[in-house]
XYZ file of C-alpha atoms in Angstrom:
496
model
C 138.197 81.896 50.278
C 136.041 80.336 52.788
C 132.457 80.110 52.953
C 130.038 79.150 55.092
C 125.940 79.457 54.082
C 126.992 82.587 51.966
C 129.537 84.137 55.135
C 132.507 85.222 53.353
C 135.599 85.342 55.125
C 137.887 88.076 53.258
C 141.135 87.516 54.889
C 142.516 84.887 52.399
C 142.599 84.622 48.412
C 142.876 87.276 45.724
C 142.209 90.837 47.140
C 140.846 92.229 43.691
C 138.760 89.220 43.589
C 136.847 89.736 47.068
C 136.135 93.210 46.418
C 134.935 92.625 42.991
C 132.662 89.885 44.015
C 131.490 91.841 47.284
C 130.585 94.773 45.281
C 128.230 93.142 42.489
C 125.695 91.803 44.632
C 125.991 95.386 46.616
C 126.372 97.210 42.712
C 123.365 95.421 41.527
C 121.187 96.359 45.065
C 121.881 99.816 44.818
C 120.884 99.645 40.464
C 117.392 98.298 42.164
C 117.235 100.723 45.057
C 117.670 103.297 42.771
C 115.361 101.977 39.759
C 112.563 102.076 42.193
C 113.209 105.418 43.234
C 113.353 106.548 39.431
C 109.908 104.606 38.960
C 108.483 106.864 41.976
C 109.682 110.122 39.624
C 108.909 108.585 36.247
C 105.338 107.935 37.406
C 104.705 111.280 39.257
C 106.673 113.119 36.619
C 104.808 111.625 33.961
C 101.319 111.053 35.464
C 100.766 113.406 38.465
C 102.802 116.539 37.926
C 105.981 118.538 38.283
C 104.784 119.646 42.072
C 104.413 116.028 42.950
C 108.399 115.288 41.240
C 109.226 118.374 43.487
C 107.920 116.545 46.465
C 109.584 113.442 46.057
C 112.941 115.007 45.360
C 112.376 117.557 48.607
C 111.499 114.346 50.401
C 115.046 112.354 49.880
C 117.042 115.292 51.968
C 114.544 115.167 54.772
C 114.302 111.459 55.098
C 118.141 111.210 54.868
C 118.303 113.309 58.089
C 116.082 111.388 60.450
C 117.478 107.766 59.151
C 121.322 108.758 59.009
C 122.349 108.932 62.248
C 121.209 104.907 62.243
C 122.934 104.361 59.223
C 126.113 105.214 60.663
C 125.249 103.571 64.071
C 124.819 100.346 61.172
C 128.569 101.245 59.858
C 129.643 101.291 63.245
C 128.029 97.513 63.822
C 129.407 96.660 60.350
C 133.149 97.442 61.405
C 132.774 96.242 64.927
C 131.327 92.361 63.283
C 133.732 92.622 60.401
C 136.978 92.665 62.944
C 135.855 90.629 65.493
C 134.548 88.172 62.393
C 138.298 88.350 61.210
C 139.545 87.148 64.791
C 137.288 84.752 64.983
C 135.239 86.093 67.913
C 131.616 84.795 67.086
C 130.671 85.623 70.706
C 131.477 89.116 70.187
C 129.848 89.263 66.766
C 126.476 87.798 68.788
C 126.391 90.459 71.123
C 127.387 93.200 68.890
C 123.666 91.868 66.446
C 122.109 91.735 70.012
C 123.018 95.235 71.568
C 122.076 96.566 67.637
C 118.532 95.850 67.714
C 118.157 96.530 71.319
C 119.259 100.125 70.895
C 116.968 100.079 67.408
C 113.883 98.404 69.523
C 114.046 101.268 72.219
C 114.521 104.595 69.976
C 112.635 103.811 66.689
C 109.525 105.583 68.644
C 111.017 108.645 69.757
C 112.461 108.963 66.401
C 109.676 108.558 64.511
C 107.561 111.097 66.879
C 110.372 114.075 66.530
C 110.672 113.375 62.221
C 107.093 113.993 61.965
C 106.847 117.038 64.312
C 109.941 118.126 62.203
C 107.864 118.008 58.776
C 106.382 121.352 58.487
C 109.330 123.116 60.602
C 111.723 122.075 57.612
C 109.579 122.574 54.571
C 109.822 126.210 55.903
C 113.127 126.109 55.993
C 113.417 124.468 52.546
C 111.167 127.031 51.200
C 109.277 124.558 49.744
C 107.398 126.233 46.524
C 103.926 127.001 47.447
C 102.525 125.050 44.873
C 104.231 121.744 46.206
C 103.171 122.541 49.339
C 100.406 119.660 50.102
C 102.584 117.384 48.118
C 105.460 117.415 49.765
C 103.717 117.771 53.244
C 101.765 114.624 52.195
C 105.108 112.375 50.993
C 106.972 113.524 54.147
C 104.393 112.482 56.634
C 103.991 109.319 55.621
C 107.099 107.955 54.713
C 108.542 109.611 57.927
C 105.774 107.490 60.190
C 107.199 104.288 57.856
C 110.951 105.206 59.157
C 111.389 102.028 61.150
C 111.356 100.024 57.290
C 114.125 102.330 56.424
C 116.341 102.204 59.397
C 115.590 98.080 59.952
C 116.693 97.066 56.693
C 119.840 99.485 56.806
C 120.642 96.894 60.160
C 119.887 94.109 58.704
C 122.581 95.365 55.729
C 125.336 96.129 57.968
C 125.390 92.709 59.818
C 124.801 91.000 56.979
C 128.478 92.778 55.098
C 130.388 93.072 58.513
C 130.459 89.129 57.841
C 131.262 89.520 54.397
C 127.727 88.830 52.603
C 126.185 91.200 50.127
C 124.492 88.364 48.124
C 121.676 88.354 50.496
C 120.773 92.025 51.349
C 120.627 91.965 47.329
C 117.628 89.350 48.253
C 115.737 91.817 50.577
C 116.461 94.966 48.295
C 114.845 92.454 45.079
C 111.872 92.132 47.645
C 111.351 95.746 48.277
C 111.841 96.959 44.555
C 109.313 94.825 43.113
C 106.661 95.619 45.841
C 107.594 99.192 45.477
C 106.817 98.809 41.437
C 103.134 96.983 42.041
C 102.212 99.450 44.980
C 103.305 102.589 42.486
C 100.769 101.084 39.676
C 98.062 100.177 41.684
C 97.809 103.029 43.971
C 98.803 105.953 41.118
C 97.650 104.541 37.949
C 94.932 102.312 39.220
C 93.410 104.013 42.279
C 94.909 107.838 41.453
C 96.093 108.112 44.857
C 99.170 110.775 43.198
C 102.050 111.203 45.415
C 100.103 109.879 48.456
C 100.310 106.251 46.801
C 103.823 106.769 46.010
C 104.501 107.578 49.618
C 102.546 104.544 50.831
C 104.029 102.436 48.260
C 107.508 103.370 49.565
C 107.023 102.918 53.051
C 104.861 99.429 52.565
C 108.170 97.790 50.690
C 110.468 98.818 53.510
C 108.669 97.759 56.301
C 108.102 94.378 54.397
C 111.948 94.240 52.767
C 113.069 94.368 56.583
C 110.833 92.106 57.713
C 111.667 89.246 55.248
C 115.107 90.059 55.955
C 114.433 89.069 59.834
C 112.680 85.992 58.834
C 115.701 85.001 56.495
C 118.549 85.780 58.674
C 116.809 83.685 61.210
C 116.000 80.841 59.289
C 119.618 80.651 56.986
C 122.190 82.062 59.452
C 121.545 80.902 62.987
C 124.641 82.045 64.162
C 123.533 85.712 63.433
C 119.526 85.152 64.588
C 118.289 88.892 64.977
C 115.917 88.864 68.439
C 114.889 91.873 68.088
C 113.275 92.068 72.240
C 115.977 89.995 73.441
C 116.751 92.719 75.925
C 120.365 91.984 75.529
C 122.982 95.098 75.594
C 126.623 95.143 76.272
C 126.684 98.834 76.760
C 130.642 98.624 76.376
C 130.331 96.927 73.488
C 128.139 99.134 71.736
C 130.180 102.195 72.859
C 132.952 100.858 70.671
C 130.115 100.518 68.121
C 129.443 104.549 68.874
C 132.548 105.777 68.509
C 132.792 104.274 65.046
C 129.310 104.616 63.710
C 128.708 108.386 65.088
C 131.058 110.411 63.415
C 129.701 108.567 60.136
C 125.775 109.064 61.175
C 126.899 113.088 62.217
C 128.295 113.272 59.145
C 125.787 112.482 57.477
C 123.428 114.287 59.082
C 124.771 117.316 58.454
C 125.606 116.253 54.643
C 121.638 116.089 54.938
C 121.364 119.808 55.842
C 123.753 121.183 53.854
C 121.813 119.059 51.005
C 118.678 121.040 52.634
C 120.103 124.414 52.391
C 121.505 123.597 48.800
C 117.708 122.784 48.280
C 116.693 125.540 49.776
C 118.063 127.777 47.071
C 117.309 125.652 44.212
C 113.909 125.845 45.378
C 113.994 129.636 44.926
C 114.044 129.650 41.295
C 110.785 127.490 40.899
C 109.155 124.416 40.682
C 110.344 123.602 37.443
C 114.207 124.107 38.226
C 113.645 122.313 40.955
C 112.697 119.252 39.201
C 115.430 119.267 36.580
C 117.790 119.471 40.066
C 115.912 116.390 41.145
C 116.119 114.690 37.926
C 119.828 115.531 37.536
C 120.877 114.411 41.194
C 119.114 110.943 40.606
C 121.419 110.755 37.250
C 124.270 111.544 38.819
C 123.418 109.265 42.019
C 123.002 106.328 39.334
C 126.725 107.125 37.643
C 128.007 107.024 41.158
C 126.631 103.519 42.615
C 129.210 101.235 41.287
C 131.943 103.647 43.501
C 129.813 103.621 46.427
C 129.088 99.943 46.675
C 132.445 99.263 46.348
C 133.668 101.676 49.261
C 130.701 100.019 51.565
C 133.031 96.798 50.453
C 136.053 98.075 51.473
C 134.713 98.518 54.504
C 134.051 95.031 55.121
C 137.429 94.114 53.514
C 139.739 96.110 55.533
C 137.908 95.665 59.042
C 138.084 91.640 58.361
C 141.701 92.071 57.665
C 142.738 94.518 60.416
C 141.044 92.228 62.640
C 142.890 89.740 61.562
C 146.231 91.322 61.847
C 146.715 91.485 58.106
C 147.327 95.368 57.636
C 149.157 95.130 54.531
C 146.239 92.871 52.612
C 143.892 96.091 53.639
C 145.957 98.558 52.313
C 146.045 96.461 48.830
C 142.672 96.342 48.730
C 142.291 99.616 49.132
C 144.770 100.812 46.297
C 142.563 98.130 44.115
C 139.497 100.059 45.050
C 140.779 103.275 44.515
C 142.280 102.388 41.083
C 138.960 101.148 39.896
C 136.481 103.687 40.900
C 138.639 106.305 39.191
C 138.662 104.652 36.170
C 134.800 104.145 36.343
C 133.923 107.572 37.218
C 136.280 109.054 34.374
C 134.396 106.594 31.890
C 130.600 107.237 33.214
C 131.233 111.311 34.043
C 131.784 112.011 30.139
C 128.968 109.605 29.165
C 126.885 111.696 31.249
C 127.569 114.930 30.297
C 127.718 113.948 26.829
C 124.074 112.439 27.103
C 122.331 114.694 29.349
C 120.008 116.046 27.283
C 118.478 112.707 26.655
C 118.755 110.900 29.895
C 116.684 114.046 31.535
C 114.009 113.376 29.114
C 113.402 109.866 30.567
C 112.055 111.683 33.822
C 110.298 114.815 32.316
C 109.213 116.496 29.111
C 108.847 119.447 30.439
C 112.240 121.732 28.208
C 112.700 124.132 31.528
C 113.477 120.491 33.456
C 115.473 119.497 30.879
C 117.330 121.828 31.081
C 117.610 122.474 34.177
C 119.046 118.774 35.009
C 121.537 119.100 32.114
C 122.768 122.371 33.405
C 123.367 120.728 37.055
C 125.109 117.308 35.046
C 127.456 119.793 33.052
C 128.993 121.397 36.081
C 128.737 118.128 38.803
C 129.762 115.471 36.575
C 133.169 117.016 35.460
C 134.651 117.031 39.040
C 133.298 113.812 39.841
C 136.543 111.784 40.234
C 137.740 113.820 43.026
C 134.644 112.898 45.507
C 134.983 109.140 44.229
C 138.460 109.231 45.267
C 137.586 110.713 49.163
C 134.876 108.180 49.379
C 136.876 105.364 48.687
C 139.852 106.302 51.361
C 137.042 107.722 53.869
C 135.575 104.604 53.946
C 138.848 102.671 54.152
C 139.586 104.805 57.618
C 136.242 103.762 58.785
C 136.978 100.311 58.215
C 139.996 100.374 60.156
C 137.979 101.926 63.512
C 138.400 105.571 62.787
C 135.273 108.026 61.466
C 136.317 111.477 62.991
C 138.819 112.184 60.151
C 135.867 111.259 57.184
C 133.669 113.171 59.420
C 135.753 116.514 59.598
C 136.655 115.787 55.708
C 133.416 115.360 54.297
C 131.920 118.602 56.679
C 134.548 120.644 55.321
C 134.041 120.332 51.931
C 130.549 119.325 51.818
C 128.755 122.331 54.181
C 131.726 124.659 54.945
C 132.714 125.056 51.280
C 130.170 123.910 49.097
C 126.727 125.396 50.762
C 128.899 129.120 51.140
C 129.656 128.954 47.488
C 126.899 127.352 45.852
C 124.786 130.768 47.382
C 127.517 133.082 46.393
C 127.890 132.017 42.527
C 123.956 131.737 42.614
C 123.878 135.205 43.548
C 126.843 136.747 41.355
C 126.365 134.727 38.285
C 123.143 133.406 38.176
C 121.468 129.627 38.893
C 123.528 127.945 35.928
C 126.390 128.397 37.199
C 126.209 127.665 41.183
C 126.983 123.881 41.147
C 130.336 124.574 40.318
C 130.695 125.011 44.169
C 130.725 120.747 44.291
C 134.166 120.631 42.211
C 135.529 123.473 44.660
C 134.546 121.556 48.330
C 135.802 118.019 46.293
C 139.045 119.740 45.749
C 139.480 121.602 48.862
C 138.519 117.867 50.154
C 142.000 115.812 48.492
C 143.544 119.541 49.633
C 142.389 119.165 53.260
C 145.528 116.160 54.044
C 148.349 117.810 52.580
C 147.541 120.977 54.443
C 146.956 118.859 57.872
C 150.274 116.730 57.470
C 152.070 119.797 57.776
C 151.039 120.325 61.620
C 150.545 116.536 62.391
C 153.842 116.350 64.254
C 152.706 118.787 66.892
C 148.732 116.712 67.425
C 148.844 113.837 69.757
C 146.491 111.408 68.765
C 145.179 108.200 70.702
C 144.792 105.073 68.250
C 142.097 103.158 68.772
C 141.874 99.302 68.964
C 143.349 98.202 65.889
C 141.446 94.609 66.432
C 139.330 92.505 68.959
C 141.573 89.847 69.431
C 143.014 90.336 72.929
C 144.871 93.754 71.522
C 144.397 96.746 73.483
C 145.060 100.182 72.451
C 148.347 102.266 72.723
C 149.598 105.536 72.492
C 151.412 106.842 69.392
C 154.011 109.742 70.581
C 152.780 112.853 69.469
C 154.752 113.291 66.828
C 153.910 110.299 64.965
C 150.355 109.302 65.491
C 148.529 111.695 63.019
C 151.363 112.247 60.656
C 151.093 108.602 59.908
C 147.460 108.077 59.568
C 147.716 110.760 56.767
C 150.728 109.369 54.971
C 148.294 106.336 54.523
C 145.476 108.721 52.751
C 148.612 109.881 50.343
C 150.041 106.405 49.805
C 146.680 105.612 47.945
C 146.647 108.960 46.064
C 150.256 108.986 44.777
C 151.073 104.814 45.485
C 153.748 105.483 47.566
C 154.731 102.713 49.692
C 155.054 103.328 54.191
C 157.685 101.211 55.622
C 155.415 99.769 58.216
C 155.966 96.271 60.039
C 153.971 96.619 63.079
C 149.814 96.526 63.628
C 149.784 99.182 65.839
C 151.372 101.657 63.105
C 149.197 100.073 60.447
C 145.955 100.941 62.156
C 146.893 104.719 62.642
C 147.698 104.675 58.432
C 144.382 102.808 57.810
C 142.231 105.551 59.877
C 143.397 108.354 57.632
C-alpha cells in the first residue's frame, strides 16, 4: 500500500485490509457524529422537555432534504477523484476539487433562502404536534440558515475518501463533536437557551468543523488545496460528476420525504410516541454505522480500482464488505432488540417513550440484514459510475412500499405494529433484481466510462448490457462467480 501525507492508494495490497482500515477512521467519525447528536437529545430530553426531543428528531428529516442533494453531488466528486486517483490523473482530480466548490460557492445562497422559506410549509405537512410547534420552528430556522457548515464539510469528506483518506475527516468530525458538547452545556445548562442553544450549538460546530477542514487540507495536502473563489469550472467535468452524484442526492431526497411522511403519521399519535420514534431511530442509526461507513469505503475502493483497470480486485472487495456487514448486523440487531428497554431509557424516562422506541426496535431491527445487504451493493454500483439503479432500488422500497404500508398497518392494526412496513420495502428491495433480470435481455443500456484513463465509453448490445450489471448484484448475494475478462463487461457488473 502506498502512502503519501495520509493519501491512500487502494489498488495494491490486501483487499480486506484496505477496507478494514478505511472504515475505522470513517466507523469511529460516524460513533462521534452520532454521540453528539445523542448529547443534543439527552440534554433536551432530560433538561428541556419531550416537545423540545420532538423538535430535534422532526428537525433531522427536514435538514436531510435541503443538504442531500449536495451530499450526493459530494458522492459524485468522491467517485469521479477516486478513478481518476486510480489512473493517476492528478490534473483531473484538481479540477474535479475546483469545479466542486465553485458549484458549492454559487448555490449555497439560493439554497439556504428556499430551506428557510420551506420551514413552516413542511411542519404543516409533518403535522408537527401543536405543542412542539415553537420548538421545532425555532431548531429548523436556525440550523437551516447554518446549512453551508453542513453541506461544506460533507465536500470536504468526499475529496478527502475519493483519494483514499478517512483518517482526516475523522480530524474535522473530532473538531465539531467536542464544540458541539461545550456549546450544548453552556447555552442549555448554563444560559437556558432550551432547544434554541442546541440549534446554535449545532450549526456553530459545522460551520467551524468545515472551516478547519479548509485550513488543513490547504496546509497538509497541497495537491488537493480547496480555493473555494477560484472561479474555476470544467462544466464537462462536473457533468460526469452529475450524472453520478444526482441519482444518489435524488435519492436521497426523496428517502427524506418519505422519512417526512413516515413522520407525519408518527406524529399523529402524540408527542410522546413521537419521541420514543426519535429515540428508537437514533438506536437503530447507531447499530447501523459500522455498515454504512464501510459501504462509503467501498466506494472509494472500487472507484480506485475500476479506474485502475482492476475490476476483479473491486468485486473482492465488495464480497469482503458484504460478508462483514451481515455478520455485524445479525450480531448488533439481536443485541438491540434484546436491550431495548434499557437503551431507550438513556434518552427519556418518560414509560410512554420507552415504550414507544422499544416497540419501533422490535419490528425494525429484525429485518435489518436485508437493508445492510442493499447498501453495501448500492454503493458498490455507485462506485463503479452508476447511481440510477441504487436510485430506482432504494425509491422502490423505501417510498413506494414502505410509506403505502407503514399508513395501511397503522390504520388496520394500530401504531405498534406499522414499522413492520421497513422489513416488507427491504425485501421487496433484494426482490427488485431477480424480478428485473428476467426482462434485462430486451433493455438496451449505455455503459458509462468505466475509467478516466484515455477509455471512452461503448455500447453493450441490448441483450447483454443490463442482464450483466445484475448478475453482478447476485454474484455478491449467492457468491457466484461471472466469467468476465474484459473492463468494459466488468463496469456494467459493478453498476448493478
Amino acid at each position: 500500500m502506498r502512502r503519501e501525507s495520509g493519501i491512500h492508494n487502494m489498488t495494491e495490497g490486501s483487499a480486506l485490509r484496505h477496507i478494514v482500515w478505511f472504515t475505522l477512521p470513517l466507523l469511529a467519525g460516524n460513533f462521534l457524529q452520532q454521540f453528539y447528536n445523542m448529547v443534543d437529545s439527552w440534554v433536551v430530553g432530560n433538561y428541556v422537555s419531550d416537545a423540545a426531543l420532538a423538535a430535534v428528531g422532526v428537525g433531522f428529516p427536514v435538514i436531510f432534504l435541503f443538504t442531500s442533494l449536495f451530499s450526493g453531488i459530494a458522492t459524485g466528486g468522491t467517485v469521479v477523484i477516486a478513478q481518476a486517483f486510480g489512473a493517476w490523473k492528478p490534473e483531473r482530480v484538481r479540477h474535479a476539487i475546483d469545479s466542486l466548490y465553485t458549484a458549492f460557492v454559487r448555490s449555497i445562497l439560493p439554497i439556504t433562502i428556499i430551506a428557510l422559506l420551506l420551514v413552516s410549509p413542511l411542519m404543516t405537512v409533518l403535522r408537527v404536534d401543536p405543542a412542539a410547534w415553537a420548538e421545532t420552528r425555532t431548531y429548523l430556522l436556525v440550523v437551516c440558515a447554518g446549512l453551508i457548515g453542513n453541506i461544506g464539510y460533507n465536500l470536504n469528506a468526499g475529496i478527502l475518501n475519493g483519494v483514499g483518506n478517512s483518517s482526516t475527516t475523522l480530524l474535522f468530525l473530532m473538531v465539531s463533536t467536542v464544540l458541539n458538547i461545550l456549546l450544548d452545556l453552556l447555552l442549555v445548562l448554563a444560559f437556558s437557551m432550551g432547544v434554541l442553544g442546541v440549534a446554535l450549538g449545532t450549526v456553530i460546530a459545522q460551520a467551524c468543523s468545515w472551516l478547519f477542514g479548509i485550513w488543513y487540507i490547504n496546509r497538509n495536502y497541497p495537491q488537493l488545496a480547496i480555493h473555494p473563489f477560484s472561479g474555476f469550472f470544467d462544466r464537462k467535468l462536473f457533468a460526469e460528476i452529475i450524472r453520478i452524484g444526482l441519482p444518489s442526492g435524488i435519492q436521497m431526497s426523496l428517502v427524506a420525504l418519505g422519512a417526512m411522511f413516515v413522520l407525519s403519521k408518527v406524529n399523529s399519535f402524540g408527542k410522546a410516541f413521537t419521541a420514543g420514534f426519535n429515540v428508537g431511530n437514533k438506536l437503530d442509526t447507531l447499530a447501523f454505522l459500522p455498515t454504512q461507513s464501510m459501504a462509503a469505503a467501498v466506494i472509494s475502493f472500487v472507484g480506485q480500482n475500476m479506474g485502475a483497470g482492476r475490476e476483479d480486485r473491486a468485486r473482492q472487495g465488495v464480497r469482503i464488505s458484504v460478508t462483514l456487514a451481515v455478520v455485524w448486523t445479525v450480531v448488533s440487531s439481536a443485541l438491540v432488540v434484546w436491550q431495548c428497554d434499557p437503551l431507550s431509557q438513556i434518552f427519556s424516562p418518560d414509560p410512554e417513550v420507552i415504550a414507544a422506541s422499544a416497540g419501533y426496535l422490535r419490528c425494525v431491527m429484525p429485518p435489518y440484514v436485508l437493508f445492510s445487504t442493499l447498501f453495501v451493493l448500492n454503493s458498490a454500483m455507485r462506485g463503479a459510475g452508476d447511481s440510477v439503479y441504487p436510485m430506482v432500488n432504494v425509491v422502490a422500497s423505501v417510498i413506494l412500499l414502505r410509506v403505502p404500508f407503514l399508513y395501511l398497518l397503522a390504520d388496520k392494526f394500530g401504531p405498534d405494529y406499522m414499522y413492520w412496513s421497513y422489513g416488507i420495502g427491504w425485501a421487496v428491495g433484494c426482490a427488485l433484481p431477480l424480478c428485473l433480470r428476467q426482462v434485462a435481455g430486451q433493455i438496451p443500456r449505455r455503459l458509462t466510462p468505466a475509467a478516466v484513463s484515455g477509455r471512452t465509453a461503448r455500447e453493450d448490445p441490448p441483450e447483454q448490457g443490463l442482464d450483466k450489471s445484475l448478475c453482478f448484484f447476485y454474484n455478491q448475494l449467492d457468491r457466484r462467480q461471472l466469467n468476465t475478462g474484459a473492463l468494459k463487461r466488468t463496469s456494467a457488473e459493478m453498476q448493478d
